[in-house]
């Protein structure tokens, strides 16, 4: 199969494995006959003053403090420049590769590793500068996307140095990624390549690339090893992810073998990094019997645990090795620590914890395991063989016609660095033999790749040649079915937009259904996928089922053109798989030729404040259009009508309650957002009087709270921000307070820059009021604003969770002192509430990378423990500050946790005690107490 791109034919076809632990690049020189794949040795630092070309590039970035000049000082002026940096002062901003990883053992707080795992992390802002995760605030950080681009940029520079006549940006470039990467992670991978100047990119899944490498290595014999009707199971466990892929050997009309990828597993952040973590946790108890190591020391231990694993689980491993942990300064543990580790201990840990022999019907545990550190959302159950059993049960005992109910994995191909350990391969084979052999002695045949560290890159380059019509092709249609969420008679339904099996370049048109879209404003479609419903067809409507479907970021566009009298335009859907392997969905005029591409809302997907509120607001139900129209009429009579038809602002809520027929706490989010739309229509009416503006602000904030949870909320928040930022029509205290309340209510939808822009003009007043409260000289004296406005300013500071850490630290310290200084009252309550939000271990409506350091909040806890513990506000604040999140870099120390528990157990609710003791979701907290407002019906804290 040859694919035309319209681009000039490149001399080289290049494949790059962007691995969690190591990267590798291979290439084909198409001028050679016969062509062959070969690895590319990439130049990198192996020490400060030594460069070496190696076949793999460790996925590690070590930022140089303050740029290259500081870096030269750090390494005593011996940091050898790379050839492409020579004569370019300041060119070296970081070290990438082997020396970066080795030097990171000494300074783990500066090392960026496992960027690929962070790239698919759903609970952080992957476009934000959050790595190194374990670093102090003084160290410059970069985003997971930027870290990935640094590996690619290093390869580009090394390649261009080696092949100046054929720069990498102009070659056919195939980039690999896990089969289970969702569309957001795929889009971000492409973005990383573009940041590195590589725009000519195609994607291939890593298990497929591994199979292509096997085909390349067995070009003359593969047809005798795999025959028609057989199944090949690819088990790919790398440093950060575990992937399962099923490839079936079918037959063409001419009798030739045709390989088809028929199934992929769900995404698992589970791999060699987790084994390293398990070893480190096991050794920690022996190295530090009196309590856990501090975060920096444990990070050192973790990096050395990887070396122990590779030493003791590899071929011809010694029976034991010694792990030494050097001292990190006089204020920490004096002297180095040392422990002997045996091969039997590590094998037992890896086998029992990750590759146990389990029954075919073994259930995957849903409760989070103890192997959870460093912010990454590792799989709840560490037993990889349990996930493999689930994958096999799903696809070998299903109605998938490509496999058949009685199928079995005739062959198994291992991929990933974990399987450099022979014992772990043996465990997988033993499981498959037990599940499918049924006592007959059968076991699958193992297909071998010579180099696990290079197989994916070699296979990617081979795939690049397949795209040119060379080699043996795997028919790799879409391994999932994709659905758009639409309103059905009994709630949200999914309509199949792209079915499983769709090939790259293939289009699916939906001619039998029209959608009425509003012109001039964003439209949004919820998107879902299923890895198990593989026989649904285009246009089929099915109930949305959390058991078989997973949600993705919504698809969006803005349309413009000829509309009907109501501003609507009828459109139809077109969808398919692009040539580079990404989902492509468009809307087309039903009676015209214009099309608009539906784009992934990657920002919504990479900001976890979207995930902090669970259950889409639409699920709480809708109200009749007649009710919405009557509500609009009431609002218009307040802000637009005059004379006898006019309604006074203070009567608005009562009149709306009569129309809706429900208490306002029961108004569904869809109705609330319709009310917001009407209020924006009548925004000019808030200028009629101060009372009108105050009522408008109050209802607008109430209708849009918490700023997320319903389709298009981020657009609504942006529109509200543009309408109101610095634009009060009346400056009375009541109006200022209502604006503060509005910002607090929609804080979850405000971006970090918007939060900072809103709070900055208030900081002088906030600092003055905090100083006055702390001094006990009369908080009201010398302030130009009333006390209830002071309280709302303090609450706003707490609600804005995405402020810079330095500012949050300053405000938190001042607020704690105010709690200590103030007697009971509204100001003290506001200070307590804000302290809990500013120092929360898990921000309520923001990504977890906005949590302040535990070293910052531990003194706050010390002060709060001296306050009356019967105070519910103190209990709530302590619950948030001491909450257990199973991340060593966000959790307070074990000693401080026990102090908090000792004080809370006699007086606090079991929910708050449990949150501190074992962790859990925010659902156990009173949403109204945490947010300062009740959540709309149908929404809850995650």
PDB file of N, CA and C in Angstrom, residues 551-615:
ATOM      1  N   UNK A 551     -14.825   8.305  28.501  1.00  0.00           N
ATOM      2  CA  UNK A 551     -15.023   9.633  27.926  1.00  0.00           C
ATOM      3  C   UNK A 551     -13.698  10.224  27.474  1.00  0.00           C
ATOM      4  N   UNK A 552     -13.777  11.089  26.489  1.00  0.00           N
ATOM      5  CA  UNK A 552     -12.641  11.829  25.956  1.00  0.00           C
ATOM      6  C   UNK A 552     -12.974  13.314  26.023  1.00  0.00           C
ATOM      7  N   UNK A 553     -11.992  14.182  25.803  1.00  0.00           N
ATOM      8  CA  UNK A 553     -12.324  15.607  25.742  1.00  0.00           C
ATOM      9  C   UNK A 553     -13.316  15.861  24.619  1.00  0.00           C
ATOM     10  N   UNK A 554     -14.170  16.859  24.780  1.00  0.00           N
ATOM     11  CA  UNK A 554     -15.202  17.105  23.762  1.00  0.00           C
ATOM     12  C   UNK A 554     -14.611  17.595  22.454  1.00  0.00           C
ATOM     13  N   UNK A 555     -15.406  17.465  21.405  1.00  0.00           N
ATOM     14  CA  UNK A 555     -15.061  18.001  20.094  1.00  0.00           C
ATOM     15  C   UNK A 555     -15.770  19.336  19.926  1.00  0.00           C
ATOM     16  N   UNK A 556     -15.080  20.295  19.313  1.00  0.00           N
ATOM     17  CA  UNK A 556     -15.628  21.644  19.221  1.00  0.00           C
ATOM     18  C   UNK A 556     -15.389  22.277  17.862  1.00  0.00           C
ATOM     19  N   UNK A 557     -16.214  23.264  17.551  1.00  0.00           N
ATOM     20  CA  UNK A 557     -15.970  24.139  16.420  1.00  0.00           C
ATOM     21  C   UNK A 557     -16.845  25.372  16.577  1.00  0.00           C
ATOM     22  N   UNK A 558     -16.615  26.372  15.731  1.00  0.00           N
ATOM     23  CA  UNK A 558     -17.492  27.533  15.616  1.00  0.00           C
ATOM     24  C   UNK A 558     -17.853  27.648  14.152  1.00  0.00           C
ATOM     25  N   UNK A 559     -19.157  27.713  13.853  1.00  0.00           N
ATOM     26  CA  UNK A 559     -19.584  27.767  12.463  1.00  0.00           C
ATOM     27  C   UNK A 559     -20.110  29.160  12.131  1.00  0.00           C
ATOM     28  N   UNK A 560     -20.027  29.508  10.864  1.00  0.00           N
ATOM     29  CA  UNK A 560     -20.552  30.782  10.378  1.00  0.00           C
ATOM     30  C   UNK A 560     -21.120  30.541   8.992  1.00  0.00           C
ATOM     31  N   UNK A 561     -22.184  31.227   8.666  1.00  0.00           N
ATOM     32  CA  UNK A 561     -22.802  31.052   7.369  1.00  0.00           C
ATOM     33  C   UNK A 561     -24.287  31.345   7.424  1.00  0.00           C
ATOM     34  N   UNK A 562     -24.980  30.992   6.374  1.00  0.00           N
ATOM     35  CA  UNK A 562     -26.409  31.273   6.265  1.00  0.00           C
ATOM     36  C   UNK A 562     -27.196  30.409   7.249  1.00  0.00           C
ATOM     37  N   UNK A 563     -28.061  31.044   8.028  1.00  0.00           N
ATOM     38  CA  UNK A 563     -28.831  30.329   9.041  1.00  0.00           C
ATOM     39  C   UNK A 563     -30.317  30.600   8.851  1.00  0.00           C
ATOM     40  N   UNK A 564     -31.120  29.891   9.633  1.00  0.00           N
ATOM     41  CA  UNK A 564     -32.556  30.150   9.603  1.00  0.00           C
ATOM     42  C   UNK A 564     -32.890  31.322  10.525  1.00  0.00           C
ATOM     43  N   UNK A 565     -34.170  31.552  10.722  1.00  0.00           N
ATOM     44  CA  UNK A 565     -34.608  32.711  11.503  1.00  0.00           C
ATOM     45  C   UNK A 565     -34.156  32.644  12.956  1.00  0.00           C
ATOM     46  N   UNK A 566     -33.854  31.462  13.422  1.00  0.00           N
ATOM     47  CA  UNK A 566     -33.429  31.289  14.809  1.00  0.00           C
ATOM     48  C   UNK A 566     -31.907  31.203  14.951  1.00  0.00           C
ATOM     49  N   UNK A 567     -31.176  31.517  13.886  1.00  0.00           N
ATOM     50  CA  UNK A 567     -29.724  31.462  13.944  1.00  0.00           C
ATOM     51  C   UNK A 567     -29.163  30.063  13.862  1.00  0.00           C
ATOM     52  N   UNK A 568     -29.959  29.099  13.390  1.00  0.00           N
ATOM     53  CA  UNK A 568     -29.535  27.707  13.318  1.00  0.00           C
ATOM     54  C   UNK A 568     -29.124  27.337  11.888  1.00  0.00           C
ATOM     55  N   UNK A 569     -28.223  26.355  11.808  1.00  0.00           N
ATOM     56  CA  UNK A 569     -27.800  25.840  10.510  1.00  0.00           C
ATOM     57  C   UNK A 569     -27.829  24.317  10.551  1.00  0.00           C
ATOM     58  N   UNK A 570     -28.538  23.670   9.592  1.00  0.00           N
ATOM     59  CA  UNK A 570     -28.527  22.201   9.559  1.00  0.00           C
ATOM     60  C   UNK A 570     -27.201  21.687   8.988  1.00  0.00           C
ATOM     61  N   UNK A 571     -26.600  20.715   9.679  1.00  0.00           N
ATOM     62  CA  UNK A 571     -25.328  20.149   9.241  1.00  0.00           C
ATOM     63  C   UNK A 571     -25.380  18.629   9.365  1.00  0.00           C
ATOM     64  N   UNK A 572     -24.457  17.964   8.678  1.00  0.00           N
ATOM     65  CA  UNK A 572     -24.271  16.521   8.804  1.00  0.00           C
ATOM     66  C   UNK A 572     -22.832  16.245   9.218  1.00  0.00           C
ATOM     67  N   UNK A 573     -22.623  15.071   9.785  1.00  0.00           N
ATOM     68  CA  UNK A 573     -21.297  14.687  10.267  1.00  0.00           C
ATOM     69  C   UNK A 573     -20.524  13.917   9.209  1.00  0.00           C
ATOM     70  N   UNK A 574     -19.211  14.145   9.190  1.00  0.00           N
ATOM     71  CA  UNK A 574     -18.267  13.330   8.438  1.00  0.00           C
ATOM     72  C   UNK A 574     -17.131  12.979   9.384  1.00  0.00           C
ATOM     73  N   UNK A 575     -16.678  11.749   9.335  1.00  0.00           N
ATOM     74  CA  UNK A 575     -15.634  11.349  10.272  1.00  0.00           C
ATOM     75  C   UNK A 575     -14.752  10.277   9.647  1.00  0.00           C
ATOM     76  N   UNK A 576     -13.597  10.082  10.257  1.00  0.00           N
ATOM     77  CA  UNK A 576     -12.689   9.053   9.776  1.00  0.00           C
ATOM     78  C   UNK A 576     -11.398   9.089  10.546  1.00  0.00           C
ATOM     79  N   UNK A 577     -10.422   8.365  10.025  1.00  0.00           N
ATOM     80  CA  UNK A 577      -9.089   8.291  10.612  1.00  0.00           C
ATOM     81  C   UNK A 577      -8.130   8.947   9.637  1.00  0.00           C
ATOM     82  N   UNK A 578      -7.380   9.954  10.119  1.00  0.00           N
ATOM     83  CA  UNK A 578      -6.463  10.654   9.228  1.00  0.00           C
ATOM     84  C   UNK A 578      -5.316   9.737   8.825  1.00  0.00           C
ATOM     85  N   UNK A 579      -4.559  10.174   7.832  1.00  0.00           N
ATOM     86  CA  UNK A 579      -3.444   9.371   7.337  1.00  0.00           C
ATOM     87  C   UNK A 579      -2.361   9.183   8.404  1.00  0.00           C
ATOM     88  N   UNK A 580      -2.245  10.142   9.338  1.00  0.00           N
ATOM     89  CA  UNK A 580      -1.206  10.009  10.363  1.00  0.00           C
ATOM     90  C   UNK A 580      -1.710   9.250  11.576  1.00  0.00           C
ATOM     91  N   UNK A 581      -2.997   8.862  11.577  1.00  0.00           N
ATOM     92  CA  UNK A 581      -3.499   8.005  12.648  1.00  0.00           C
ATOM     93  C   UNK A 581      -4.258   8.716  13.742  1.00  0.00           C
ATOM     94  N   UNK A 582      -4.769   9.918  13.484  1.00  0.00           N
ATOM     95  CA  UNK A 582      -5.565  10.627  14.486  1.00  0.00           C
ATOM     96  C   UNK A 582      -7.005  10.740  14.014  1.00  0.00           C
ATOM     97  N   UNK A 583      -7.921  10.898  14.980  1.00  0.00           N
ATOM     98  CA  UNK A 583      -9.339  10.992  14.679  1.00  0.00           C
ATOM     99  C   UNK A 583      -9.625  12.313  13.983  1.00  0.00           C
ATOM    100  N   UNK A 584     -10.453  12.263  12.946  1.00  0.00           N
ATOM    101  CA  UNK A 584     -10.781  13.450  12.150  1.00  0.00           C
ATOM    102  C   UNK A 584     -12.300  13.511  12.005  1.00  0.00           C
ATOM    103  N   UNK A 585     -12.933  14.484  12.665  1.00  0.00           N
ATOM    104  CA  UNK A 585     -14.386  14.627  12.620  1.00  0.00           C
ATOM    105  C   UNK A 585     -14.725  16.031  12.143  1.00  0.00           C
ATOM    106  N   UNK A 586     -15.669  16.133  11.216  1.00  0.00           N
ATOM    107  CA  UNK A 586     -16.068  17.426  10.652  1.00  0.00           C
ATOM    108  C   UNK A 586     -17.591  17.511  10.576  1.00  0.00           C
ATOM    109  N   UNK A 587     -18.098  18.752  10.487  1.00  0.00           N
ATOM    110  CA  UNK A 587     -19.507  18.956  10.166  1.00  0.00           C
ATOM    111  C   UNK A 587     -19.578  19.630   8.802  1.00  0.00           C
ATOM    112  N   UNK A 588     -20.587  19.251   8.022  1.00  0.00           N
ATOM    113  CA  UNK A 588     -20.747  19.770   6.664  1.00  0.00           C
ATOM    114  C   UNK A 588     -22.150  20.332   6.514  1.00  0.00           C
ATOM    115  N   UNK A 589     -22.244  21.474   5.852  1.00  0.00           N
ATOM    116  CA  UNK A 589     -23.557  22.039   5.577  1.00  0.00           C
ATOM    117  C   UNK A 589     -24.447  20.991   4.912  1.00  0.00           C
ATOM    118  N   UNK A 590     -25.674  20.864   5.411  1.00  0.00           N
ATOM    119  CA  UNK A 590     -26.593  19.881   4.821  1.00  0.00           C
ATOM    120  C   UNK A 590     -26.964  20.265   3.396  1.00  0.00           C
ATOM    121  N   UNK A 591     -26.994  21.576   3.113  1.00  0.00           N
ATOM    122  CA  UNK A 591     -27.397  22.019   1.772  1.00  0.00           C
ATOM    123  C   UNK A 591     -26.323  22.887   1.136  1.00  0.00           C
ATOM    124  N   UNK A 592     -25.062  22.613   1.481  1.00  0.00           N
ATOM    125  CA  UNK A 592     -23.973  23.387   0.924  1.00  0.00           C
ATOM    126  C   UNK A 592     -22.688  22.605   0.948  1.00  0.00           C
ATOM    127  N   UNK A 593     -21.591  23.285   0.666  1.00  0.00           N
ATOM    128  CA  UNK A 593     -20.299  22.599   0.562  1.00  0.00           C
ATOM    129  C   UNK A 593     -19.339  22.962   1.686  1.00  0.00           C
ATOM    130  N   UNK A 594     -19.711  23.898   2.558  1.00  0.00           N
ATOM    131  CA  UNK A 594     -18.800  24.311   3.615  1.00  0.00           C
ATOM    132  C   UNK A 594     -18.660  23.214   4.664  1.00  0.00           C
ATOM    133  N   UNK A 595     -17.430  23.068   5.179  1.00  0.00           N
ATOM    134  CA  UNK A 595     -17.179  22.109   6.264  1.00  0.00           C
ATOM    135  C   UNK A 595     -16.387  22.799   7.362  1.00  0.00           C
ATOM    136  N   UNK A 596     -16.559  22.307   8.591  1.00  0.00           N
ATOM    137  CA  UNK A 596     -15.812  22.809   9.738  1.00  0.00           C
ATOM    138  C   UNK A 596     -15.267  21.611  10.497  1.00  0.00           C
ATOM    139  N   UNK A 597     -13.988  21.661  10.824  1.00  0.00           N
ATOM    140  CA  UNK A 597     -13.376  20.562  11.563  1.00  0.00           C
ATOM    141  C   UNK A 597     -13.707  20.690  13.041  1.00  0.00           C
ATOM    142  N   UNK A 598     -14.105  19.573  13.652  1.00  0.00           N
ATOM    143  CA  UNK A 598     -14.328  19.526  15.101  1.00  0.00           C
ATOM    144  C   UNK A 598     -12.991  19.231  15.757  1.00  0.00           C
ATOM    145  N   UNK A 599     -12.533  20.139  16.591  1.00  0.00           N
ATOM    146  CA  UNK A 599     -11.214  20.021  17.204  1.00  0.00           C
ATOM    147  C   UNK A 599     -11.337  19.524  18.633  1.00  0.00           C
ATOM    148  N   UNK A 600     -10.355  18.727  19.039  1.00  0.00           N
ATOM    149  CA  UNK A 600     -10.308  18.295  20.437  1.00  0.00           C
ATOM    150  C   UNK A 600     -10.046  19.502  21.323  1.00  0.00           C
ATOM    151  N   UNK A 601     -10.812  19.607  22.379  1.00  0.00           N
ATOM    152  CA  UNK A 601     -10.559  20.649  23.359  1.00  0.00           C
ATOM    153  C   UNK A 601      -9.424  20.180  24.263  1.00  0.00           C
ATOM    154  N   UNK A 602      -8.195  20.264  23.728  1.00  0.00           N
ATOM    155  CA  UNK A 602      -7.037  19.737  24.448  1.00  0.00           C
ATOM    156  C   UNK A 602      -6.822  20.493  25.754  1.00  0.00           C
ATOM    157  N   UNK A 603      -7.128  21.783  25.772  1.00  0.00           N
ATOM    158  CA  UNK A 603      -6.972  22.537  27.023  1.00  0.00           C
ATOM    159  C   UNK A 603      -7.876  21.967  28.108  1.00  0.00           C
ATOM    160  N   UNK A 604      -9.140  21.672  27.737  1.00  0.00           N
ATOM    161  CA  UNK A 604     -10.048  21.098  28.737  1.00  0.00           C
ATOM    162  C   UNK A 604      -9.539  19.742  29.199  1.00  0.00           C
ATOM    163  N   UNK A 605      -8.909  19.009  28.299  1.00  0.00           N
ATOM    164  CA  UNK A 605      -8.427  17.669  28.656  1.00  0.00           C
ATOM    165  C   UNK A 605      -7.176  17.719  29.511  1.00  0.00           C
ATOM    166  N   UNK A 606      -6.392  18.791  29.368  1.00  0.00           N
ATOM    167  CA  UNK A 606      -5.132  18.849  30.107  1.00  0.00           C
ATOM    168  C   UNK A 606      -5.254  19.631  31.400  1.00  0.00           C
ATOM    169  N   UNK A 607      -6.405  20.250  31.620  1.00  0.00           N
ATOM    170  CA  UNK A 607      -6.639  20.920  32.895  1.00  0.00           C
ATOM    171  C   UNK A 607      -7.514  20.043  33.756  1.00  0.00           C
ATOM    172  N   UNK A 608      -6.965  19.619  34.906  1.00  0.00           N
ATOM    173  CA  UNK A 608      -7.765  18.684  35.685  1.00  0.00           C
ATOM    174  C   UNK A 608      -8.838  19.304  36.501  1.00  0.00           C
ATOM    175  N   UNK A 609      -8.929  20.615  36.518  1.00  0.00           N
ATOM    176  CA  UNK A 609     -10.081  21.157  37.205  1.00  0.00           C
ATOM    177  C   UNK A 609     -11.347  20.617  36.546  1.00  0.00           C
ATOM    178  N   UNK A 610     -11.250  20.236  35.265  1.00  0.00           N
ATOM    179  CA  UNK A 610     -12.415  19.651  34.596  1.00  0.00           C
ATOM    180  C   UNK A 610     -12.763  18.299  35.212  1.00  0.00           C
ATOM    181  N   UNK A 611     -11.764  17.587  35.721  1.00  0.00           N
ATOM    182  CA  UNK A 611     -12.020  16.258  36.277  1.00  0.00           C
ATOM    183  C   UNK A 611     -12.360  16.307  37.759  1.00  0.00           C
ATOM    184  N   UNK A 612     -12.147  17.467  38.383  1.00  0.00           N
ATOM    185  CA  UNK A 612     -12.419  17.549  39.815  1.00  0.00           C
ATOM    186  C   UNK A 612     -13.913  17.546  40.113  1.00  0.00           C
ATOM    187  N   UNK A 613     -14.726  17.946  39.111  1.00  0.00           N
ATOM    188  CA  UNK A 613     -16.170  17.851  39.265  1.00  0.00           C
ATOM    189  C   UNK A 613     -16.639  16.700  38.395  1.00  0.00           C
ATOM    190  N   UNK A 614     -17.276  15.704  39.009  1.00  0.00           N
ATOM    191  CA  UNK A 614     -17.667  14.517  38.275  1.00  0.00           C
ATOM    192  C   UNK A 614     -19.148  14.552  37.987  1.00  0.00           C
ATOM    193  N   UNK A 615     -19.550  13.841  36.934  1.00  0.00           N
ATOM    194  CA  UNK A 615     -20.901  13.742  36.415  1.00  0.00           C
ATOM    195  C   UNK A 615     -21.218  14.997  35.609  1.00  0.00           C
TER     196      UNK A 615
END
